[in-house]
Coordinates of C-alpha atoms in Angstrom, one line a residue:
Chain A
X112 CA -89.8 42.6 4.2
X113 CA -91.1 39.5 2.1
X114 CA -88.3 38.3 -0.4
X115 CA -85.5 40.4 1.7
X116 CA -83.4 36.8 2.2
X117 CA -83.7 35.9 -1.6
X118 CA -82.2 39.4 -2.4
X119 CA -79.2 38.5 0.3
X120 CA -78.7 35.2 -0.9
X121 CA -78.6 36.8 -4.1
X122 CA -75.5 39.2 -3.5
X123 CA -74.3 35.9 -2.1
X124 CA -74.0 34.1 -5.3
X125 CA -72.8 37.7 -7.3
X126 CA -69.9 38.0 -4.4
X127 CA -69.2 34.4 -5.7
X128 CA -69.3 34.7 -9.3
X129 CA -67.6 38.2 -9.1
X130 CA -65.0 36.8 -6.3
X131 CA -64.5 34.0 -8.7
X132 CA -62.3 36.2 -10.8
X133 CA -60.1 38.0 -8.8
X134 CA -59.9 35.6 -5.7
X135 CA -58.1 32.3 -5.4
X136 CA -60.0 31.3 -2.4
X137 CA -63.1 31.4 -4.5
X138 CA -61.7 30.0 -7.4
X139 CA -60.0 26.7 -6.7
X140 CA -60.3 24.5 -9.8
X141 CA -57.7 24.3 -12.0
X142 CA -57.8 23.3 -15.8
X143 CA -56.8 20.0 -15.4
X144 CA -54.8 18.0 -17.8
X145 CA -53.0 21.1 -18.9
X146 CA -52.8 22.7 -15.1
X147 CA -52.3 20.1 -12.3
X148 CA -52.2 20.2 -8.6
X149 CA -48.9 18.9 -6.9
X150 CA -49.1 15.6 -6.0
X151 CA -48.9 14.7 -2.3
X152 CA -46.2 12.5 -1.1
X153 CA -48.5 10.4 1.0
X154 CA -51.0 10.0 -2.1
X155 CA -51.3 6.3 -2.8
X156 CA -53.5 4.8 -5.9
X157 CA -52.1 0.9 -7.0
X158 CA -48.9 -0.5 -5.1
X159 CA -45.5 -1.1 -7.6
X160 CA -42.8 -3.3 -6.7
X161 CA -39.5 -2.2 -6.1
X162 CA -36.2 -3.2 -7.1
X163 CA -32.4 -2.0 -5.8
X164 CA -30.2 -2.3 -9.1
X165 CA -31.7 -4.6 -11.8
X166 CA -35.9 -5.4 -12.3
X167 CA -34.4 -9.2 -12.6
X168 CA -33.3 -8.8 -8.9
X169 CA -36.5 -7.6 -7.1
X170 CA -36.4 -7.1 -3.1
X171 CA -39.9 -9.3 -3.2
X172 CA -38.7 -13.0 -1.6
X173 CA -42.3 -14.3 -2.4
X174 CA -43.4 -14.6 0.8
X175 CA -46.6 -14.1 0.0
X176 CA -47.8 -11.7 2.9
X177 CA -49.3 -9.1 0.9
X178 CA -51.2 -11.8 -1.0
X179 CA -52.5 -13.3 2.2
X180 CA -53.5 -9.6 4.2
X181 CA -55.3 -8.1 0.3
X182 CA -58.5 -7.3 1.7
X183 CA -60.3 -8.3 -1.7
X184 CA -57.4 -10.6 -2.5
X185 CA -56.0 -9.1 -5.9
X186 CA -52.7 -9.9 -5.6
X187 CA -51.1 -13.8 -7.0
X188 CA -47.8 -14.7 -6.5
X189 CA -45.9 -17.9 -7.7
X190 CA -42.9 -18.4 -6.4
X191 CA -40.0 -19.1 -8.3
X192 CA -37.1 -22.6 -8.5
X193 CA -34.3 -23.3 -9.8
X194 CA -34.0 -26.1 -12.4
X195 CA -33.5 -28.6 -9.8
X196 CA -36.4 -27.5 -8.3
X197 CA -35.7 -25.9 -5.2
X198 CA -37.5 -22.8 -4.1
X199 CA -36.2 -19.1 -4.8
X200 CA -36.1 -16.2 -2.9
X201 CA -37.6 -14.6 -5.9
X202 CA -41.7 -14.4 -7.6
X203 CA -41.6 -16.3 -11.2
X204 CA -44.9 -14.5 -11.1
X205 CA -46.2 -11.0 -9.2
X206 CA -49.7 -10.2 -10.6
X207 CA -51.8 -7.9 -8.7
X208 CA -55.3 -7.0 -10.6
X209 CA -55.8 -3.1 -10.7
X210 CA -59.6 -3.7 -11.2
X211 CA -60.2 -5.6 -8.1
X212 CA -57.5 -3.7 -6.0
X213 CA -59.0 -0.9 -3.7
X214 CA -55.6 1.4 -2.6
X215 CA -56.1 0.5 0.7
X216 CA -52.5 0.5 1.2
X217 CA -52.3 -3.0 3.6
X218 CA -49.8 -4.4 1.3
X219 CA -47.1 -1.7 2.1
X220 CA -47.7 -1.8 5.6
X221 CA -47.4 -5.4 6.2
X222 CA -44.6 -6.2 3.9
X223 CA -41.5 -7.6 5.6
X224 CA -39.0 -6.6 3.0
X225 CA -40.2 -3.2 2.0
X226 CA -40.7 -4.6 -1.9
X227 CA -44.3 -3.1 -2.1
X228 CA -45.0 0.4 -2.2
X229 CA -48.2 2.8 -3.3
X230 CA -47.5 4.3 -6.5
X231 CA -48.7 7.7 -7.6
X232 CA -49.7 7.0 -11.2
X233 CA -53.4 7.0 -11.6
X234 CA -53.9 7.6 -15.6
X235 CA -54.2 3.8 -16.0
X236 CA -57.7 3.4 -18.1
X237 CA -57.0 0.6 -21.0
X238 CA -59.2 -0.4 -23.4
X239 CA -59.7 -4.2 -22.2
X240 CA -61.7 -4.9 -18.9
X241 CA -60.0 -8.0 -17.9
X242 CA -56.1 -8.5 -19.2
X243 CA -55.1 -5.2 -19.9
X244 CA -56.3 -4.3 -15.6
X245 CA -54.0 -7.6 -14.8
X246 CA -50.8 -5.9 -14.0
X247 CA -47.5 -8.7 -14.4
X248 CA -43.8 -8.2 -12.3
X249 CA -42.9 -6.4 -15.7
X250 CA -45.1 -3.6 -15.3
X251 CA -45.1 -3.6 -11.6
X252 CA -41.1 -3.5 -11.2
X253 CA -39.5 0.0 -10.5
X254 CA -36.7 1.1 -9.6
X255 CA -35.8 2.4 -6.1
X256 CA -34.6 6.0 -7.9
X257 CA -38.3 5.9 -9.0
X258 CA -39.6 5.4 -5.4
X259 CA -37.0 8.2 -4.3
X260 CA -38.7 10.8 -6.2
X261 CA -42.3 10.2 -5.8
X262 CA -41.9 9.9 -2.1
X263 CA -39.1 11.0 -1.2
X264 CA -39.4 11.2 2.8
X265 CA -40.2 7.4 2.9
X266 CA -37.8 6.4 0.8
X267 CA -34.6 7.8 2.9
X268 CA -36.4 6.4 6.2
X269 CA -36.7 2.7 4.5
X270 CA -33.4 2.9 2.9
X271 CA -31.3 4.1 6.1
X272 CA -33.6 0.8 7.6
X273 CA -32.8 -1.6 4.9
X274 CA -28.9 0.3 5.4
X275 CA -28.6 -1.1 9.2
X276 CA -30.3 -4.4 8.7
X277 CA -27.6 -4.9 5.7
X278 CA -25.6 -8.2 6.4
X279 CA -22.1 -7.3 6.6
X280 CA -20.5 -8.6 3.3
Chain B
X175 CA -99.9 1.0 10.1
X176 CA -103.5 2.1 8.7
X177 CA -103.8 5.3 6.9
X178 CA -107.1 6.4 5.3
X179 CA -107.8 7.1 2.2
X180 CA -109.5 9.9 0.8
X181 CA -113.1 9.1 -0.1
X182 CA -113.0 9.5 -3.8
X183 CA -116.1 12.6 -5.0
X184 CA -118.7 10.4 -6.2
X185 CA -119.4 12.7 -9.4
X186 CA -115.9 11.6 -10.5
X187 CA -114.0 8.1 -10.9
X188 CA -110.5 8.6 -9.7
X189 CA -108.0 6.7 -8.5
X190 CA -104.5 6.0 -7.0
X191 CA -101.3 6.4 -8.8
X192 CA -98.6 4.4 -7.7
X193 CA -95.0 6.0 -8.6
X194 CA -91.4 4.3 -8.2
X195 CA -88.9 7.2 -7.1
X196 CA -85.5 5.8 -8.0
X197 CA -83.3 3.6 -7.6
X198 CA -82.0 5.8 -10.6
X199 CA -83.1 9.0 -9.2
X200 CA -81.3 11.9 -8.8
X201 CA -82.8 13.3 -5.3
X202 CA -82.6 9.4 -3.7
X203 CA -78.8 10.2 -3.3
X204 CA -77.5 7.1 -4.4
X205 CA -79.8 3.5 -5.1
X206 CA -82.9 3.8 -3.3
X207 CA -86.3 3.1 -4.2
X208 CA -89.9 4.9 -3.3
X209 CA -92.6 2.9 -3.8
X210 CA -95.3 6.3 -3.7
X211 CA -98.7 6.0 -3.6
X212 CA -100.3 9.1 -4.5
X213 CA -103.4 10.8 -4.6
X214 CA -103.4 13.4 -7.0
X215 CA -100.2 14.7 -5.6
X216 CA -100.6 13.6 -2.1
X217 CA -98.6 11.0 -0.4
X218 CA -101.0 8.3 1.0
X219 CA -98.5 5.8 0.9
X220 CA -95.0 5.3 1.1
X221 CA -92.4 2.0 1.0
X222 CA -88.7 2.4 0.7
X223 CA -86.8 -0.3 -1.4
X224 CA -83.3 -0.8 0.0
X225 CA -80.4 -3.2 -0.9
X226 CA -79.8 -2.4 -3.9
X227 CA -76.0 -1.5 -2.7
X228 CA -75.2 -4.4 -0.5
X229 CA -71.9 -5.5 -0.2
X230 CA -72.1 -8.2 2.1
X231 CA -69.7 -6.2 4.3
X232 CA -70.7 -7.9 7.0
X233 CA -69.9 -11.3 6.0
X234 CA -66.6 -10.2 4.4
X235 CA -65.9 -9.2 7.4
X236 CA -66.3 -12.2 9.3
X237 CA -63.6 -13.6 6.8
X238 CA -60.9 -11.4 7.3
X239 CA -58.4 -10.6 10.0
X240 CA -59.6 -7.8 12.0
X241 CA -57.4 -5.3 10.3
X242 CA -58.4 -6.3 6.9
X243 CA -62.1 -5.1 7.5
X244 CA -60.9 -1.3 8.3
X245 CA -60.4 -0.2 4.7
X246 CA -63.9 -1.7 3.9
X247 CA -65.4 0.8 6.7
X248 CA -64.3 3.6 4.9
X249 CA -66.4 2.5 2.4
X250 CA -69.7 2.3 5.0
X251 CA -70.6 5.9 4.7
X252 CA -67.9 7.0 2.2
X253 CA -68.6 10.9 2.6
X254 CA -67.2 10.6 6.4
X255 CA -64.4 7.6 6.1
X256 CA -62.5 9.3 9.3
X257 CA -65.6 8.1 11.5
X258 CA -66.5 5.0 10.4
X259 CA -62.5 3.7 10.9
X260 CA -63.0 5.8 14.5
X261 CA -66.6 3.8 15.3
X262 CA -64.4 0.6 14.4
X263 CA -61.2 1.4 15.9
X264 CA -62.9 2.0 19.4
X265 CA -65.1 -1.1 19.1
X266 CA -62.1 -3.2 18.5
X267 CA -60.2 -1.3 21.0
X268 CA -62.5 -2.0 24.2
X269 CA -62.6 -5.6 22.9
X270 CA -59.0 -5.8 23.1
X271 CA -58.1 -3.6 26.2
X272 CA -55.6 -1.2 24.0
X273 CA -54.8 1.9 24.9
X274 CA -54.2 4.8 22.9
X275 CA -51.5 7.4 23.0
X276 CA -52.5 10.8 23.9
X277 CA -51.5 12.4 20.4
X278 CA -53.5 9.7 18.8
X279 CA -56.1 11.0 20.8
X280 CA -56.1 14.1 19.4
X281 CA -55.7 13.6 15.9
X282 CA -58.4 11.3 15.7
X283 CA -60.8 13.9 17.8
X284 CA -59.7 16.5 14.7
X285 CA -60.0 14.3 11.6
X286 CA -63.7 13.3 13.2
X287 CA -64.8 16.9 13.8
X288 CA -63.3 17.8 10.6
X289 CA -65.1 15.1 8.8
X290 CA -68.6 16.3 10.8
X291 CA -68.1 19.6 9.1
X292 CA -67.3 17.6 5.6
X293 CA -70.3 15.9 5.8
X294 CA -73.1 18.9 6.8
X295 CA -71.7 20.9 4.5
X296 CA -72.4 18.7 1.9
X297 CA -75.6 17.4 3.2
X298 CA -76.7 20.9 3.4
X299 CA -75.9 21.7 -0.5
X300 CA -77.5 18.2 -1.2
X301 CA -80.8 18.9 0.5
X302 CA -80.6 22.5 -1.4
X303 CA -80.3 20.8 -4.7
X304 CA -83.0 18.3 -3.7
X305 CA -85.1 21.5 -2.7
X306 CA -84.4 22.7 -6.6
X307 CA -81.4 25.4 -6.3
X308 CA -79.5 23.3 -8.9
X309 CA -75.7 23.4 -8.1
X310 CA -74.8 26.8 -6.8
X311 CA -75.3 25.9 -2.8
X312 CA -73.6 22.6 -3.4
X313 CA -70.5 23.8 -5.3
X314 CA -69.5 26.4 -2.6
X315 CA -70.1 23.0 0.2
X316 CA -67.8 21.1 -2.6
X317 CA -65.7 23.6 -2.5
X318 CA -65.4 24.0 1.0
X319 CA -65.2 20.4 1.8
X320 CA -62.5 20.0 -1.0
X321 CA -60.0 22.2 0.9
X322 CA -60.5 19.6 4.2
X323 CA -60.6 16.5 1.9
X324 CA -56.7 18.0 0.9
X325 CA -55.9 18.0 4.3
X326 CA -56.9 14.2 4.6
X327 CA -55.2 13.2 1.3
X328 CA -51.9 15.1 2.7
X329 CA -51.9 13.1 6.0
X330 CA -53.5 9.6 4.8
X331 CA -52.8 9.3 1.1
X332 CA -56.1 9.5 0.3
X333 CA -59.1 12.0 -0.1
X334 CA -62.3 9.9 0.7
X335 CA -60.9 5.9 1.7
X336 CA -58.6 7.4 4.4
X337 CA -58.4 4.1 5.8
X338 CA -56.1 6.1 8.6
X339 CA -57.0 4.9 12.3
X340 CA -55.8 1.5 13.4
X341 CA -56.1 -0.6 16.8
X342 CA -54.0 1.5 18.9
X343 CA -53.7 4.7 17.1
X344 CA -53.7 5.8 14.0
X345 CA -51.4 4.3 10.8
X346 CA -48.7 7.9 10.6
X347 CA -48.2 10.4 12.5
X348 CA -49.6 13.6 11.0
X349 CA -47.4 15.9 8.2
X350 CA -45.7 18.8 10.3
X351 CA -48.0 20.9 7.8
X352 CA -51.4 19.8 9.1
X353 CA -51.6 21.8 11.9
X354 CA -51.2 24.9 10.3
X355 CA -53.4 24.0 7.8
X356 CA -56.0 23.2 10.1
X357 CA -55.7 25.7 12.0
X358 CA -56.1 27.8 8.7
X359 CA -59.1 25.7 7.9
X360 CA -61.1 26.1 11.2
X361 CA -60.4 30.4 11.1
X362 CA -61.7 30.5 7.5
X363 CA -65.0 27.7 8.1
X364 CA -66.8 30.6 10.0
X365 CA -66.5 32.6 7.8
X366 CA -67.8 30.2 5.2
X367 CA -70.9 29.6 8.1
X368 CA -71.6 33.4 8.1
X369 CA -71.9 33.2 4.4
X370 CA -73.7 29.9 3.7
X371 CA -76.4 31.3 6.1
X372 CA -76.7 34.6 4.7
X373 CA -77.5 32.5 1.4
X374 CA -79.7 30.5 2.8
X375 CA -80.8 30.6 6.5
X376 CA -83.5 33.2 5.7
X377 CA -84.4 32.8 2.7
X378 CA -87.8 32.9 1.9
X379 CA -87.9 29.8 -0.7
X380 CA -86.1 27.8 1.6
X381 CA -88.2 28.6 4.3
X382 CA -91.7 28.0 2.5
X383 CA -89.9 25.0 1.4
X384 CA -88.8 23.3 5.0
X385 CA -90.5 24.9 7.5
X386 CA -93.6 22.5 9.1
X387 CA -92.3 20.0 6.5
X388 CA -91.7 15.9 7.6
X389 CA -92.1 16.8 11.0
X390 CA -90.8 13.9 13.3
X391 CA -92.4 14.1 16.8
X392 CA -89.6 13.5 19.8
X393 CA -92.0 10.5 20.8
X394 CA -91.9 8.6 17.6
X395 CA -87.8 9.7 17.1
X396 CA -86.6 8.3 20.5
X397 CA -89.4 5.2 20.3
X398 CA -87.8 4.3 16.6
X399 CA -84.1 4.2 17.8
X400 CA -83.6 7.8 15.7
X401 CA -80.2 9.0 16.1
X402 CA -78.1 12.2 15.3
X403 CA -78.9 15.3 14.4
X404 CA -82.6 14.3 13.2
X405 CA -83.2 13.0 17.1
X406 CA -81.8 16.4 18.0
X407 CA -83.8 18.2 15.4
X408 CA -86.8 17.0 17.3
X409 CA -85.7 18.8 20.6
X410 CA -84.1 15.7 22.1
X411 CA -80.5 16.8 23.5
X412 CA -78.5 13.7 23.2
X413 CA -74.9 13.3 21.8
X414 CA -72.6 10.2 22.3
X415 CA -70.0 12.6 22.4
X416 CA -71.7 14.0 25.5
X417 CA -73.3 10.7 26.8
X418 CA -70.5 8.2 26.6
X419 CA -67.3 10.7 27.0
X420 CA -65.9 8.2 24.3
X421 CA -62.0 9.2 23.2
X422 CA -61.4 12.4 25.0
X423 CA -64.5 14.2 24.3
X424 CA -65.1 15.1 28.0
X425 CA -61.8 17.7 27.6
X426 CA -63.5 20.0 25.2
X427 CA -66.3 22.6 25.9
X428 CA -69.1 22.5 23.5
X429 CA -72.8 22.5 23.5
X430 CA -75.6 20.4 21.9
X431 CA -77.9 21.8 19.7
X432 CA -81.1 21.2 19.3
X433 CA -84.2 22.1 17.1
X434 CA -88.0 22.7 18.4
X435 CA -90.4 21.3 15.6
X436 CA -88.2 18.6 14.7
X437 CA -89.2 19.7 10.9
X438 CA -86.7 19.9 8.1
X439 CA -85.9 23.3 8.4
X440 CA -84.5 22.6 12.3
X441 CA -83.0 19.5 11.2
X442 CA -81.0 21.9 8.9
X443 CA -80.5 24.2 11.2
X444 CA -79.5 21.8 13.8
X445 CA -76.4 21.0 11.1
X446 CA -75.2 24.4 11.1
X447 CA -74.9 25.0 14.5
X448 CA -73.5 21.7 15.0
X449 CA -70.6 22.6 13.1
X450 CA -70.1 26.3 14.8
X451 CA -69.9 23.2 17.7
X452 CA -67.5 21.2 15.8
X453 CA -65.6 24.4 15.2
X454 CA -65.3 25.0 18.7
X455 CA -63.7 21.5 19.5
X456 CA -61.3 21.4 17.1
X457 CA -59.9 25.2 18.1
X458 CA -59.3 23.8 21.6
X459 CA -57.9 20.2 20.0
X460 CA -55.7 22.3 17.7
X461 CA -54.3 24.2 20.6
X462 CA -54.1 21.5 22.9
X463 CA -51.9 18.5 20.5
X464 CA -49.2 17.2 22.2
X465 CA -46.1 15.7 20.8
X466 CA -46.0 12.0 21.3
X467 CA -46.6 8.4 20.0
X468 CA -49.1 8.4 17.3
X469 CA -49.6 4.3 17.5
X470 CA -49.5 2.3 21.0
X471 CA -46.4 -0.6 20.8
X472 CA -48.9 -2.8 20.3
X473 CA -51.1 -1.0 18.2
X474 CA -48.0 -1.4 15.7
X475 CA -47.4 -4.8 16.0
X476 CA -50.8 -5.7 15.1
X477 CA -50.9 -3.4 12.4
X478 CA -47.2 -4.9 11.2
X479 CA -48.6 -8.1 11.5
X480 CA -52.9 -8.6 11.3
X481 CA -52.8 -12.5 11.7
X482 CA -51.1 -12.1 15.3
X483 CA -53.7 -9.7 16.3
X484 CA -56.2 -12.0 18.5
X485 CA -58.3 -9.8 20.6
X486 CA -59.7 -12.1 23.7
X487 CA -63.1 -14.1 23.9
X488 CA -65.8 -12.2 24.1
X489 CA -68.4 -9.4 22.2
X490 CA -68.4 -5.6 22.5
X491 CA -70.3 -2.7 21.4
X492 CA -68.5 0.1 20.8
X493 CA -70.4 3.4 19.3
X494 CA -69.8 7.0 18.1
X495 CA -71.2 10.2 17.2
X496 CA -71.1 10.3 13.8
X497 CA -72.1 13.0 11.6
X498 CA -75.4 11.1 11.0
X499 CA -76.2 9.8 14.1
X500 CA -75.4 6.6 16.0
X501 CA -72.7 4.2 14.3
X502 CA -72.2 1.5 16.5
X503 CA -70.2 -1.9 15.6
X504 CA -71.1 -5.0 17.1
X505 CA -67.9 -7.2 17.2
X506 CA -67.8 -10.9 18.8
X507 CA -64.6 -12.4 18.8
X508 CA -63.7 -16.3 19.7
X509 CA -59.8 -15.2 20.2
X510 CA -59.2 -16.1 16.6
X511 CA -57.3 -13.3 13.8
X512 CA -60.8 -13.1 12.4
X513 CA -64.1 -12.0 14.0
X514 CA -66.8 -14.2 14.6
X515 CA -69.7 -12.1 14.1
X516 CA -69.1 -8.3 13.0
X517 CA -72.4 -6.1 13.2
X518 CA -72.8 -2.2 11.9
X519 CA -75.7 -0.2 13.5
X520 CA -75.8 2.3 10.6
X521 CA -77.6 5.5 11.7
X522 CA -78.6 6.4 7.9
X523 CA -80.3 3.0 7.5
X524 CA -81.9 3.4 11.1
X525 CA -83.5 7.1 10.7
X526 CA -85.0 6.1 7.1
X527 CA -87.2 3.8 8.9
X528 CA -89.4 6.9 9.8
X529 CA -89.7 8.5 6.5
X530 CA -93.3 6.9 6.1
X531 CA -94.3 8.4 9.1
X532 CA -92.8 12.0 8.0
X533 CA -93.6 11.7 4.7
X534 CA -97.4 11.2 5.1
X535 CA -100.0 13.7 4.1
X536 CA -97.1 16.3 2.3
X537 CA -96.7 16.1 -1.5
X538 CA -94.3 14.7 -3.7
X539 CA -92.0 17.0 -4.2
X540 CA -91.8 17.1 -0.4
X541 CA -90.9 13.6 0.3
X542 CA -88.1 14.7 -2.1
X543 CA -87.0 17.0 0.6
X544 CA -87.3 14.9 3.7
X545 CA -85.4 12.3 2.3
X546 CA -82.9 15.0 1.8
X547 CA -83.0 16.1 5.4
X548 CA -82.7 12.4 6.8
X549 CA -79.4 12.1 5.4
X550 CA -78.9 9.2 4.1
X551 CA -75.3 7.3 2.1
X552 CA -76.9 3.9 0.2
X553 CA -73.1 2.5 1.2
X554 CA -74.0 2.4 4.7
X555 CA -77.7 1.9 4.4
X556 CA -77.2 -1.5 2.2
X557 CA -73.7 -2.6 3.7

């Protein structure tokens, strides 16, 4: 009979917008801001820095790895010296730019010293398109408890690493 | 290519209208231009306008370590980022003799059938909305494809830019969750199948719609390098899967569909069985993971350390089945970290180049439709 498949794809849709009430499996959205879906552990949006016990001692040496393997090259690094002008094991300067950075994730896996890490925060919008995008070691530095909660699995695996490969003092 | 004009009636003085069809079009599915020649509503003419998305991914490429390029492939066709890193990963792979652990193996064989399904779901609620049924098929694909893109997010940190596979492997082993959810995915998809087809399969509008619409002749498919499920469409039974046993594709018993008019009704037809096909592979991959290495030694160390990766002298092509036909990476390397010349065959960008042909004769709101059908992502079109 002509018009028999519109009339089946019609219960279709009303099994849908009657399933919609009664059955999660049809209904998966959630109200957002108010209602939000648990964040997975391996979710990664802009890398942070991490630091053991105070942001003025970071576990970033300034190698300048990350920099170097940033597909679109957002991150710039200066490295800091003492006032004799010798080199430091530390960054004077971290800056990575959120608005060129694409979450690839390359930083974290090719960092020697385990100082970069995928965050999970993604409400970032800011009113300015340039400055306010061009995150500084200020913003970037969190704390290793931080890193603990958010993702919790990697954290114990890198800190029983960093544990073994602790000089003995 | 010459293609008469109709004789304008001599009573009355008409003439050609000449109608640009994006780049800011809904139905173009991203940036893409169709320079339309009409007559009355008739297509006499018909030239596609593309670049309006490039990314000089090629080139960036060729500036990078070999690594460095892989997130950018997601980005390629970003509806199916498992298959691009897959296409790149074996390319790179045969250039530089690695080998890849069994269970590495097998998760990539399940993210790329999961990522076919992913992407003809979606194509088919895309080509539904092109075809006028605004939003309802497409939000049962979204949600569909939703609960797999989950799965992705949960073992690769992301949903789209998995950016998961590298030389050797892929970059974590899977969650201890992800087989369970799969396997809870690929019960339900059936399901979803029996559904989606009862909606649509045949129904009348649909039918009037696609059937004897764009039709591709197998000659001028296999002549124009056509690929996928629009060569299949035509009634041509080739599969890379099938062709080049590439990964471990020869383990798993599934069949290759094909279509008989090659019109756009069996080239979505020839997507729906495909995935009952996918469905099948990934029920005997499911079953079949072993425990094991998820990266080869070397594999890691590259992936540790991208500047020490320096695959030998010499140029490989290394291709897939992707959802959309043929994606094949052209990779020459001169033993440095970088590539020397990197080259995508992109299928999307290889089956447009028949639209003319298909588009000829039918009316507008057609052409609408058979662009629809081709399948197209502007990212991998334009690069």
């Amino acid at each position: 009979m002509f018009g028999l498949g519109v009339l089946k794809g019609m219960m279709v849709t009303l099994r849908n917008f009657l399933g919609s009430y009664f059955s999660k499996e049809r209904l998966t959205t959630v109200q957002f801001p108010e209602e939000r879906i648990p964040e997975k552990e391996r979710f990664r949006n802009f890398p942070f820095l991490v630091y053991d016990k105070t942001p003025e001692d970071p576990r970033c040496v300034s190698c300048d790895i990350c920099a170097k393997e940033c597909p679109p090259k957002c991150i710039t690094i200066v490295r800091d010296s003492d006032s004799a002008g010798k080199p430091l094991k530390r960054p004077k300067s971290f800056d990575i730019d959120f608005s060129i950075c694409m979450n690839c994730g390359i930083c974290e896996e090719v960092c020697p010293f385990d100082a970069i890490f995928m965050d999970h925060e993604f409400e970032l919008a800011q009113y300015g398109r340039f400055e306010d995008l061009n995150y500084h070691k200020e913003k970037l530095l969190k704390s290793n408890d931080y890193f603990k909660k958010i993702r919790p699995t990697d954290a114990a695996r890198i800190d029983q690493k960093r544990a073994a490969k602790a000089p003995k003092a | 290519m010459e293609h008469t004009l109709s004789e304008p009636t001599p009573t009355l003085d008409t003439q050609m209208l000449e109608v640009n069809l994006g780049p800011q079009h809904p139905s173009t599915h991203g940036v893409f231009r169709m320079n339309v020649t009409l007559d009355g509503e008739t297509i006499v003419k018909l030239k596609p306008v593309m670049g309006y998305l490039h990314r000089n991914h090629e080139k960036l490429a060729e500036n990078m370590t070999w690594l460095a390029s892989m997130p950018f492939t997601d980005r390629l066709d970003y509806i199916c980022s498992m298959t691009n890193n897959f296409a790149y990963a074996l390319a790179v792979e045969k250039l530089a003799g690695l080998e890849v652990p069994e269970r590495a193996q097998y998760i990539r064989v399940i993210v790329a059938e999961l990522t076919r399904l992913v992407n003809h779901t979606l194509l088919i609620g895309f080509l539904l909305n092109d075809l006028g049924a605004f939003f309802t098929p497409i939000l049962y694909a979204f949600r569909e494809r939703e609960k797999i893109l989950d799965l992705f997010e949960t073992i690769s940190g992301s949903r789209m830019m998995c950016n998961f596979f590298r030389f050797g492997g892929v970059k974590q082993d899977v969650t201890e969750d992800f087989i369970p959810r799969a396997k809870d995915i690929i019960q339900r998809y059936p399901k979803f199948l029996d559904e989606f087809e009862q909606l649509l399969t045949t129904n009348e509008i649909l039918m009037a719609r696609c059937q004897n619409v764009g039709i591709l002749s197998k000659e001028l498919a296999v002549a124009s390098g056509i690929s996928g499920p629009m060569l299949r469409a035509t009634g041509v039974p080739y599969d890379i899967r099938k062709v080049d046993h590439y990964s471990i594709y020869d383990r798993f018993a599934f069949r290759v569909p094909i279509g008989a008019m090659g019109d756009v009704y069996d080239r979505y037809f020839v997507r729906i069985l495909e995935m009952r096909e996918s469905i099948k592979i990934l029920e005997q991959a499911v079953r079949e993971i072993p425990e094991g290495d998820f990266l080869s030694a070397k594999g890691a160390a590259g992936a540790k350390a991208p500047r020490t990766f320096k695959p030998p002298k010499g140029d490989v092509y290394g291709r897939i089945e992707a959802p959309k036909g043929e994606l094949g990476f052209y990779l020459v390397s001169d033993g440095s970290p970088k590539p020397y010349r990197y080259h995508v065959r992109p299928p999307s960008f290889i089956n447009l180049t028949v639209l003319e042909d298909m588009t000829l004769g039918h009316k507008v709101a057609d052409a609408v439709a058979i662009l629809g059908s081709i399948d197209i992502v502007l990212g991998e079109v334009d690069r």
